[in-house]
CSV table of C-alpha atoms in Angstrom, one decimal:
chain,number,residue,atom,x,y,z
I,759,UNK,CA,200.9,51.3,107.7
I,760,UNK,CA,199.6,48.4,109.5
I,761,UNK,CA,199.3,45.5,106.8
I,762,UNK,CA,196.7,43.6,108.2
I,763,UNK,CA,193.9,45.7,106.3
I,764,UNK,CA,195.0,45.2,102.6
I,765,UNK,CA,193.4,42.4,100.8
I,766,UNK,CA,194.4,40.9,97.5
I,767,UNK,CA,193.1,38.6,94.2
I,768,UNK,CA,194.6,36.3,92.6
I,769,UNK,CA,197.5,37.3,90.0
I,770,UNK,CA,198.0,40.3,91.8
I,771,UNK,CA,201.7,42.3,91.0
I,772,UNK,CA,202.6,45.7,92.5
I,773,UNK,CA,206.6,46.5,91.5
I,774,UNK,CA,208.9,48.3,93.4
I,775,UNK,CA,207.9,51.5,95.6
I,776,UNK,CA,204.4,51.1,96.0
I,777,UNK,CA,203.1,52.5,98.9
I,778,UNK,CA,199.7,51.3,101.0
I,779,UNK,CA,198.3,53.3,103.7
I,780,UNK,CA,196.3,50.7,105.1
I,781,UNK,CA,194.3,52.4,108.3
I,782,UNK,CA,191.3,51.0,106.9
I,783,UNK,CA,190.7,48.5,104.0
I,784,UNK,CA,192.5,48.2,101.1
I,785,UNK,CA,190.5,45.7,98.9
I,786,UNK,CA,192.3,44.5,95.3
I,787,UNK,CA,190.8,42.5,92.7
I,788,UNK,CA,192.1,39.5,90.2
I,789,UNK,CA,194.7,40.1,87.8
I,790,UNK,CA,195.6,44.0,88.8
I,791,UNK,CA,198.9,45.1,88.5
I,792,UNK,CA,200.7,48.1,90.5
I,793,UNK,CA,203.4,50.2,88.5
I,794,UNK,CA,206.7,51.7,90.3
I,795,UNK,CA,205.6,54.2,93.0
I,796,UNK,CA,201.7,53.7,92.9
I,797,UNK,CA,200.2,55.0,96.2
I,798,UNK,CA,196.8,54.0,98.1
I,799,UNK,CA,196.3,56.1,100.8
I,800,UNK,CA,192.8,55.6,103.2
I,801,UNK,CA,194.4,57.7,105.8
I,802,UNK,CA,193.3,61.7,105.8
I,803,UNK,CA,192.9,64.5,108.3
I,804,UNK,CA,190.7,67.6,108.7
I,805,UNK,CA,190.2,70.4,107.1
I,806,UNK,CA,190.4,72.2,109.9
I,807,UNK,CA,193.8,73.0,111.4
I,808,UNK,CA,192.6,72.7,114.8
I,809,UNK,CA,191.1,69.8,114.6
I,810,UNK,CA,194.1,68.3,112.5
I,811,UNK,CA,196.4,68.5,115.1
I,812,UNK,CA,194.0,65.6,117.1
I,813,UNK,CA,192.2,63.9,114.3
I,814,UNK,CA,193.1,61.2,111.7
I,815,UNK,CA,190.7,59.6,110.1
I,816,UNK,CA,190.8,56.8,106.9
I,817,UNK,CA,188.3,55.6,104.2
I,818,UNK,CA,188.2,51.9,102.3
I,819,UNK,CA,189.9,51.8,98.9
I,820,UNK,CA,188.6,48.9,96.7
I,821,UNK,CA,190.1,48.2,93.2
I,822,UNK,CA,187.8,46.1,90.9
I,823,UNK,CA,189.4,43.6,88.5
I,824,UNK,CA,191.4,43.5,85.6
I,825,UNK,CA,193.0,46.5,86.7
I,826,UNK,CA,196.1,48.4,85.5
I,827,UNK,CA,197.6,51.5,87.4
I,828,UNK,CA,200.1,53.3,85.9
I,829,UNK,CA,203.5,55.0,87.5
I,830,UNK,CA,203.2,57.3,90.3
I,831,UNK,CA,199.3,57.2,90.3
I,832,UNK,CA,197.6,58.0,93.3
I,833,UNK,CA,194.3,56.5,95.1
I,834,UNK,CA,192.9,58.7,97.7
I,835,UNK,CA,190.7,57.7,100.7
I,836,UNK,CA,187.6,56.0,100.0
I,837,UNK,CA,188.3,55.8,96.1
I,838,UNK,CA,186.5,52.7,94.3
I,839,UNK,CA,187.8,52.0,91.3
I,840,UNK,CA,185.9,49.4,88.8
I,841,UNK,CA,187.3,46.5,86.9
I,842,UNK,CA,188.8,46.8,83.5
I,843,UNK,CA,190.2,49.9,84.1
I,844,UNK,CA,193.4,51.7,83.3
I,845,UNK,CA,194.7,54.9,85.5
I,846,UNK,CA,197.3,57.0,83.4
I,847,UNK,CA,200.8,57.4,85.0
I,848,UNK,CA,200.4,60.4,87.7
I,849,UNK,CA,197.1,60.6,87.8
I,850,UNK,CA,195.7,62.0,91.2
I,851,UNK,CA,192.5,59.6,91.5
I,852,UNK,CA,190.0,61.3,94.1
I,853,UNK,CA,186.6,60.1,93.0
I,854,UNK,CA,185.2,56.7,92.5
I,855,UNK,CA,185.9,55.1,89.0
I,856,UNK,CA,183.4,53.1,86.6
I,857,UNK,CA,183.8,50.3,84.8
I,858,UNK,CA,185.7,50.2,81.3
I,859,UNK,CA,187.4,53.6,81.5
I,860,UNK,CA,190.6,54.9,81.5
I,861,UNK,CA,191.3,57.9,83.5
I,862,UNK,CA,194.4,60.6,83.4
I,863,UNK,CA,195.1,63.6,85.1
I,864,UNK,CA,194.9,65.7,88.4
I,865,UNK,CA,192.4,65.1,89.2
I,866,UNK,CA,192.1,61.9,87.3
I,867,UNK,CA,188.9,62.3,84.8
I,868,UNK,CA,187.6,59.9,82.2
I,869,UNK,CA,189.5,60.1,79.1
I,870,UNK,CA,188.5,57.0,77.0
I,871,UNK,CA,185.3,54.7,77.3
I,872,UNK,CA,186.8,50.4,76.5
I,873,UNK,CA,183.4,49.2,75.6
């Protein structure tokens, strides 16, 4: 959205059509790298459809180090990923992530423990 809120590491790579919904923070760690179409979105609405038609709202995403995000993956609001982790292609991330993991699937659940 704005561009002003996402923050980067060093050796940082997102290719083409990578999206960043930056109405709050986007933090990203060293040496992470953005496959085609990856999406980080911190802006949501209500539940309600009342109150959607007045309300927006975002949450922070930070992504730890060492990071690899596959093809269309998506980070919801208010996701923090660890470092060293891997997120499958298409996977629909909408809980935080530990350390060493990779994660697949919507939603995106631990599938493999690195260490």
């Amino acid at each position: 959205d704005y561009g002003v809120n996402i923050h980067v590491g060093e050796n940082f790579y997102a290719n083409f059509d990578c999206t960043m919904l930056d109405c709050a923070k986007i933090t990203i760690g060293d040496n992470v790298f953005l496959a085609p179409g990856v999406q980080l979105y911190t802006a949501s609405h209500p539940l309600d459809a009342l109150e959607r038609r007045s309300t927006e709202f975002a949450q922070p995403i930070s992504i730890g180090n060492d990071v690899w995000i596959g093809g269309c993956a998506i980070i919801l609001p208010g996701v923090s990923i660890g470092s060293r982790v891997v997120v499958a292609a298409g996977a629909v991330v909408s809980n935080d992530v530990e350390d060493d993991v990779v994660v697949a699937g919507v939603p995106a659940r631990v599938i493999k423990q690195l260490r």
